[in-house]
Coordinates of C-alpha atoms in Angstrom, one line a residue:
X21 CA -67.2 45.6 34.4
X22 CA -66.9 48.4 31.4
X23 CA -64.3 47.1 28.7
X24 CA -62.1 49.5 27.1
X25 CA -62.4 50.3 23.6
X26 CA -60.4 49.3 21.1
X27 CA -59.8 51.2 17.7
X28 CA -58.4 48.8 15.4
X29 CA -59.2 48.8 11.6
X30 CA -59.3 46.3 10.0
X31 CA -56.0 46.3 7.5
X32 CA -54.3 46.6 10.7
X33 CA -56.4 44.1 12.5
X34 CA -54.5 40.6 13.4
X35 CA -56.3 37.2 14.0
X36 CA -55.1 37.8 17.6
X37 CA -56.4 41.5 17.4
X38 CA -59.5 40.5 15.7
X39 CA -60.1 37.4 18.9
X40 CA -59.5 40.6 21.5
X41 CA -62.1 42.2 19.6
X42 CA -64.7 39.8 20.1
X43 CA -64.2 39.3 23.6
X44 CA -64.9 42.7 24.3
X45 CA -68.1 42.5 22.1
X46 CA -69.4 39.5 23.6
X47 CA -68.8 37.4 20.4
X48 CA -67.1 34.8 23.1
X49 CA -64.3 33.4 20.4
X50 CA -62.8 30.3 22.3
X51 CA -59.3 28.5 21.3
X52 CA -59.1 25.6 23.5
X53 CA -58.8 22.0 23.7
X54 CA -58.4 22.0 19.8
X55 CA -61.8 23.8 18.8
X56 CA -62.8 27.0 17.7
X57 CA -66.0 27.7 19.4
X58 CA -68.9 30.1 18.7
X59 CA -71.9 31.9 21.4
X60 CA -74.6 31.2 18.8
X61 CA -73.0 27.7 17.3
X62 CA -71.6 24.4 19.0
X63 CA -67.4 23.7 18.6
X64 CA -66.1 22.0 15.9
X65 CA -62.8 20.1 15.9
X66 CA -60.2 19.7 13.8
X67 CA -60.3 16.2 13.3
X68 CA -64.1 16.8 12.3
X69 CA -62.9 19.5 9.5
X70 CA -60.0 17.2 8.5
X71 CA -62.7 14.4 8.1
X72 CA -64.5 16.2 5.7
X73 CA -61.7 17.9 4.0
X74 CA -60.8 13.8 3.3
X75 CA -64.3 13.5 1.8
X76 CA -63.7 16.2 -0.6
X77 CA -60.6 15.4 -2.0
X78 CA -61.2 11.2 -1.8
X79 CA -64.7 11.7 -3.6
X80 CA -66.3 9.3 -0.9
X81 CA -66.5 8.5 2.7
X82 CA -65.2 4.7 2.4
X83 CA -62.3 6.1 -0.1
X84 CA -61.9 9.1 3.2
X85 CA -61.7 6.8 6.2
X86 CA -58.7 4.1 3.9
X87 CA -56.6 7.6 3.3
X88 CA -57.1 8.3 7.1
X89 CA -57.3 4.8 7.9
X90 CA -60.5 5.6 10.0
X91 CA -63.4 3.6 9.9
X92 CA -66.1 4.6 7.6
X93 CA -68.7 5.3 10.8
X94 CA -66.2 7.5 12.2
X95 CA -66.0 9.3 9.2
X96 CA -69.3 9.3 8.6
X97 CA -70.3 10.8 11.7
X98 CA -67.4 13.1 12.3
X99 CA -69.1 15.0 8.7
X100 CA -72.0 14.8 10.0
X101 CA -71.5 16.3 13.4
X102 CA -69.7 19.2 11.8
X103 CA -72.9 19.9 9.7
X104 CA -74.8 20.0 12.7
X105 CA -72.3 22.4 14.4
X106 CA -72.5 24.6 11.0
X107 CA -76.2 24.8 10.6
X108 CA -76.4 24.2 7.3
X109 CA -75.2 21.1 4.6
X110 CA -72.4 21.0 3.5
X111 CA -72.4 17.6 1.1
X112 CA -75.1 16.3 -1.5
X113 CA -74.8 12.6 -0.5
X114 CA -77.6 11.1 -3.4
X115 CA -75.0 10.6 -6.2
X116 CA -72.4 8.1 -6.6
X117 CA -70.0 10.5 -5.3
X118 CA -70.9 12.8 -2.8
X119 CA -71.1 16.3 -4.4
X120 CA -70.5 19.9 -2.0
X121 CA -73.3 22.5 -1.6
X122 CA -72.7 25.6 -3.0
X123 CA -72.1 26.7 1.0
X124 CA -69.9 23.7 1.3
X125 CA -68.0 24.8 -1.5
X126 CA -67.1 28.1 0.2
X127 CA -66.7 26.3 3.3
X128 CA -64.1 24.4 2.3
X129 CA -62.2 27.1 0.4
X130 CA -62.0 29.0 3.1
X131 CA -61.3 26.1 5.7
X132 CA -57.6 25.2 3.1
X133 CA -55.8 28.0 4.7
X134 CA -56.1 26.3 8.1
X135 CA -55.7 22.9 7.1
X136 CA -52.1 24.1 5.1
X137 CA -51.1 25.9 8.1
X138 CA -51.4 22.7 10.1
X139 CA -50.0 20.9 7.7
X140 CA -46.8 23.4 7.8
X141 CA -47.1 23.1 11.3
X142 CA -46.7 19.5 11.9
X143 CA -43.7 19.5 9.2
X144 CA -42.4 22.8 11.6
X145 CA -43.0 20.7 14.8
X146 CA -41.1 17.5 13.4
X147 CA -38.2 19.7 12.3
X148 CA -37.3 21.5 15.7
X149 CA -37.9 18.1 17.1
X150 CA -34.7 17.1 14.7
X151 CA -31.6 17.0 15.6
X152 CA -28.4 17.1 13.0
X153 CA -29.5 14.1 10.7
X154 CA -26.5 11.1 11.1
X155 CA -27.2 10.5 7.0
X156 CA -28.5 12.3 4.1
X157 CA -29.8 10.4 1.0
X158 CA -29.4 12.3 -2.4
X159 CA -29.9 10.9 -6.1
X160 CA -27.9 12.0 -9.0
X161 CA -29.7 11.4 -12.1
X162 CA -28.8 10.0 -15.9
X163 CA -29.7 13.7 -17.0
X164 CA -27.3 15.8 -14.5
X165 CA -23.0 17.0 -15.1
X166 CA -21.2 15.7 -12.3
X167 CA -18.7 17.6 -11.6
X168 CA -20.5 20.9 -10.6
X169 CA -22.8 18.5 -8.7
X170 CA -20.3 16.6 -7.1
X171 CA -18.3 19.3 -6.2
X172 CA -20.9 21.1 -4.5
X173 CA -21.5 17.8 -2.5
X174 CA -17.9 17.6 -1.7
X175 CA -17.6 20.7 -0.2
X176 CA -20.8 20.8 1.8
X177 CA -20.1 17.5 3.2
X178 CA -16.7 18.3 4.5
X179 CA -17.8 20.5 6.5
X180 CA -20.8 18.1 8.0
X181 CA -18.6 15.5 8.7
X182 CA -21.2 13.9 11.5
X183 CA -23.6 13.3 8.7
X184 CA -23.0 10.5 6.3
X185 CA -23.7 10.9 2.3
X186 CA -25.2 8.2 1.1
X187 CA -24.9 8.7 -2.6
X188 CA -26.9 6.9 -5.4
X189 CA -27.1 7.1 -9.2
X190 CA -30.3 6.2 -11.0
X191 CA -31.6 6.8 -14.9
X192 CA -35.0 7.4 -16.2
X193 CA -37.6 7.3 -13.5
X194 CA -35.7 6.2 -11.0
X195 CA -34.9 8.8 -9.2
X196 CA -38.6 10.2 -8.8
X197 CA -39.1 6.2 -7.7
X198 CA -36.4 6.7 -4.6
X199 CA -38.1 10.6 -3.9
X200 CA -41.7 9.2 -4.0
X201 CA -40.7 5.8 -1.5
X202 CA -39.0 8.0 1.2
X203 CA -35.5 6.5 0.0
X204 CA -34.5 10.1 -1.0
X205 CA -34.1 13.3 1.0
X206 CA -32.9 15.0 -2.4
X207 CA -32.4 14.1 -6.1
X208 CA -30.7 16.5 -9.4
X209 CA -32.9 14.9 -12.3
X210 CA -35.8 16.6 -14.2
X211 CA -39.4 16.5 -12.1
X212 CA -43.1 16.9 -13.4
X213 CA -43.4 20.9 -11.6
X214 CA -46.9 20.8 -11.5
X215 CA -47.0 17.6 -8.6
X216 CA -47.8 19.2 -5.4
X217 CA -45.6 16.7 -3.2
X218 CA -42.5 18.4 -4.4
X219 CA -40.4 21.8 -4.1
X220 CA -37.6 22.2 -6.4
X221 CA -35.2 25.0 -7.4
X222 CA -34.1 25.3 -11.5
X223 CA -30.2 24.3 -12.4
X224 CA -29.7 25.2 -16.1
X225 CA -31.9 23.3 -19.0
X226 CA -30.5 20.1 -21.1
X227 CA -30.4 19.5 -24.7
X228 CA -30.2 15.9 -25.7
X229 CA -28.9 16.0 -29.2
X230 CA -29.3 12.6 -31.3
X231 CA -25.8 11.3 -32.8
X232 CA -24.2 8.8 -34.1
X233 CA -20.6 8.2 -35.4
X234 CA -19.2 8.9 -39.1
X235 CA -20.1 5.8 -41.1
X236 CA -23.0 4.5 -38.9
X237 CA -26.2 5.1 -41.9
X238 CA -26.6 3.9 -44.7
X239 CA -27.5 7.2 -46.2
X240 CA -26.1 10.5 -46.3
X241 CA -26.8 12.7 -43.3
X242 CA -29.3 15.3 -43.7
X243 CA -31.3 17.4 -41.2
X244 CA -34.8 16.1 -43.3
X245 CA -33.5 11.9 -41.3
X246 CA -37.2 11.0 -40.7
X247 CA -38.2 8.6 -38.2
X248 CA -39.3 5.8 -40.2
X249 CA -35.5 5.7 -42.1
X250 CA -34.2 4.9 -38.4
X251 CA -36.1 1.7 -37.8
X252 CA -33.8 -1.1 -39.2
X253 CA -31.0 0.8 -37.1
X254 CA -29.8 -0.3 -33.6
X255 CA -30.7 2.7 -31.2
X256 CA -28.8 2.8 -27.6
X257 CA -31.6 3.0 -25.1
X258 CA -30.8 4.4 -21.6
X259 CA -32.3 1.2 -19.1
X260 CA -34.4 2.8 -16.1
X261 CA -33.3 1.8 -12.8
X262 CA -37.1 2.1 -11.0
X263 CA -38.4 -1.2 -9.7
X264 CA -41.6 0.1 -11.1
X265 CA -40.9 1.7 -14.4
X266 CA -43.3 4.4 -15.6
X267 CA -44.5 4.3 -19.4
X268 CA -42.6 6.7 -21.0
X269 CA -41.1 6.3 -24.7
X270 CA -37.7 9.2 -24.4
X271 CA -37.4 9.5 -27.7
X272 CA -37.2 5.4 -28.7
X273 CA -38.1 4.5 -32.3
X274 CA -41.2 2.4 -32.4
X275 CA -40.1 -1.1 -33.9
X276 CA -36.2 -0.5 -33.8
X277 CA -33.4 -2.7 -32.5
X278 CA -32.4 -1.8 -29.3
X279 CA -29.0 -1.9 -27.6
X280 CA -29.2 -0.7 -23.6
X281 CA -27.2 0.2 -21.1
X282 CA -26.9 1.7 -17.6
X283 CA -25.6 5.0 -18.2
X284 CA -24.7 8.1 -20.1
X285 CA -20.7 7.5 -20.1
X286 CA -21.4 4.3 -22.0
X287 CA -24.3 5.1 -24.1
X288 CA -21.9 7.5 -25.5
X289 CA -19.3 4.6 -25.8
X290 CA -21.5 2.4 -27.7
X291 CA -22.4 5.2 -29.8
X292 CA -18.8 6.4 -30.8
X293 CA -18.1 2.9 -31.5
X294 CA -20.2 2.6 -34.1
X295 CA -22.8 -0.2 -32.7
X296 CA -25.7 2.4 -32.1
X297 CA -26.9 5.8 -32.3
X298 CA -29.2 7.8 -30.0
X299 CA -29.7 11.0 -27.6
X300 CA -27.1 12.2 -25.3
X301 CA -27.1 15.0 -23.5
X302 CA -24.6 18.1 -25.5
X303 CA -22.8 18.7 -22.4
X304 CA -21.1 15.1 -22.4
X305 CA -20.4 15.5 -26.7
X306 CA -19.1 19.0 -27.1
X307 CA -15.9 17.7 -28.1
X308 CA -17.0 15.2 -30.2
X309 CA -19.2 17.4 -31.6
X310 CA -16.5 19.5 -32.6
X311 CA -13.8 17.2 -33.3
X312 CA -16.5 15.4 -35.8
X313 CA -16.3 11.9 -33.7
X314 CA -19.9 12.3 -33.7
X315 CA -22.6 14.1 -35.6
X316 CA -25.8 15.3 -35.2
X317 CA -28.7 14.4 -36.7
X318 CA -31.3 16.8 -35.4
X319 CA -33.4 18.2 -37.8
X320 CA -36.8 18.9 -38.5
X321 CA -38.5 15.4 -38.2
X322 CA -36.0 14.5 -35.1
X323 CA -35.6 17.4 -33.2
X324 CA -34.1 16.2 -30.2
X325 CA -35.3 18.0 -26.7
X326 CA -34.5 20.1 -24.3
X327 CA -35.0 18.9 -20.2
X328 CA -34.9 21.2 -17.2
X329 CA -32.3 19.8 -14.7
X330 CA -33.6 20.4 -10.7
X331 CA -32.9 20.0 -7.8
X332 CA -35.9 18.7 -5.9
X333 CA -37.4 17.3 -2.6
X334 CA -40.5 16.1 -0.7
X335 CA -42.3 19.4 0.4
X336 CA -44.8 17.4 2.2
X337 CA -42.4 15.8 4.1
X338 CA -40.3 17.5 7.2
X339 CA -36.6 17.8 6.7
X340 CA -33.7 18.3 9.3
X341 CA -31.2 20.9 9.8
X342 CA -28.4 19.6 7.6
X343 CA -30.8 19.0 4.8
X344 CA -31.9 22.6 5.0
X345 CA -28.7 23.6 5.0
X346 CA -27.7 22.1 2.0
X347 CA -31.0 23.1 0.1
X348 CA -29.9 26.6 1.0
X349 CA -26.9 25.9 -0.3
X350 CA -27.8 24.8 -3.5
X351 CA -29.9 28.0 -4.1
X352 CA -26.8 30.0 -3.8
X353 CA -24.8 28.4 -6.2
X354 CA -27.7 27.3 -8.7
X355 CA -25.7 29.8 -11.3
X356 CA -22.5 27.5 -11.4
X357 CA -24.8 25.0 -13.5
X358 CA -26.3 27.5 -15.4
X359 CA -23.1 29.0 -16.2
X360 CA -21.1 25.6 -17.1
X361 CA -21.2 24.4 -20.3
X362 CA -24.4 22.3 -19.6
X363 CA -26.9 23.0 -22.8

């Protein structure tokens, strides 16, 4: 039977195009029983490509099969299949870790676009399979105003009465603890931008100032206050709620005298008090900042910082209807914390 032409170039040429192509040029492309297959090389499957995309990126065929709790045989023979499919190698197995050729290199660059668009398939899938979720689980952190926050929440929620809030506050790390052990579908805290697992949208950035009240050193207040002239003074620590605290220092003095406490609201207490000084975020001190109940004492050897306040969530991980809902929602009105007094 002739086959008609088809003109097609190849800007304008689709992947379903490009497959009607082929057929008519006897190149016999085949999508079928979860293979792409070949006239002059055998199928390969996606479980075979995901095998050895686990290879890759674990460093090892024992480290592959635990990620996709496999056995090590099946692995093993599921790369090797694939390279037998291929025609060519595409792993230097002699080293300690497995190493790619320089044509299993490009392989596997090109085969990422197809694995990511599974990947956002599957997440796709397991959201039209959602219905409205019965509960949402969101994070405020030690770092974020309330009131914008809340009120967003307030209003949203109102109107998704038939899904619960369940509401949680947690300082430090704790909030990436609940986001990274599925106990969070959304947290407002600061995130590390550069993990893959997450998606976030900016709020406004947050200075942390450090104060203390009129009175409180021993020595005249100067923006030159080194470090060192801090460390026989009581500093208020903020205590971090993660079962599994992460090493970070947020701004302690080394060797100091600590006083801590659960939150911001009575940091700030302590502090204006006259047991302790420390950071606090400007927002909550503006008027005591003004009104000289507390001063600042940032300066060139204690500079304070500045934190960028998010809203983030799993993006490896699907998420319902309501949940996207409210993520749209807080894209909308990201300006209301940029434009409170927040800094």
């Amino acid at each position: 039977m002739a086959h008609r032409s088809l003109a097609l170039g190849p800007s304008r040429c689709s992947v379903r195009e490009e497959m009607l192509v082929a057929a008519t040029s006897g190149r016999n492309y085949k999508v079928l029983n979860n293979y792409v297959g070949f006239s002059n090389m055998s199928a390969f499957t996606l479980h075979d490509l995901q095998c050895f995309d686990a290879v890759v990126k674990a460093g090892g065929f024992q480290a592959a099969a635990q990620v996709m709790n496999r056995s090590h045989p099946a692995v093993f023979a599921a790369v090797a299949k694939l390279e037998r499919q291929l025609g060519f190698v595409l792993l230097e197995r002699g080293g300690y870790r497995v190493e790619l050729t320089a044509a299993g290199r490009s392989f596997h660059r090109r085969a990422q676009s197809l694995l990511q668009e599974l990947e956002r398939l599957h997440a796709h899938t397991a959201q039209l399979a959602m219905g409205a979720e019965s509960e949402l689980r969101v994070v405020i952190g030690d770092m974020c105003p309330l009131p914008q926050t809340l009120r967003l929440l307030s209003r949203f929620f109102a109107q998704h009465s038939s899904t619960r809030l369940h509401l949680h506050f947690e300082a430090v790390t704790g909030p990436w603890e609940r986001l990274f052990n599925d106990e969070a579908d959304l947290i407002f805290h600061r995130v590390d931008k550069h993990d893959a697992r997450i998606e976030w949208i900016d709020l406004c950035p947050v200075s942390f100032i450090p104060v203390a009240a009129p009175g409180f050193l021993p020595f005249r207040p100067s923006r030159t206050i080194k470090r060192d002239q801090l460390r026989e003074l009581t500093q208020c620590i903020m205590r971090d709620t993660a079962q599994s605290p992460e090493s970070r220092d947020h701004f302690v003095v080394e060797g100091a005298p600590q006083c801590t406490v659960a939150d911001q609201l009575m940091k700030k207490e302590v502090i204006l008090q006259g047991m302790a000084w420390g950071h606090l975020p400007r927002f909550l001190i503006e008027q005591e900042l003004r009104d000289g109940t507390l001063i600042s004492l940032a300066g060139r050897y204690l500079p304070g910082g500045v934190e960028d306040l998010v809203a983030a969530r799993r993006q490896d991980r699907p998420h319902g209807p309501v949940a996207n809902q409210l993520w749209q929602l807080i894209q909308e009105h990201a300006a209301q914390w940029r434009e409170s007094p927040v800094r």
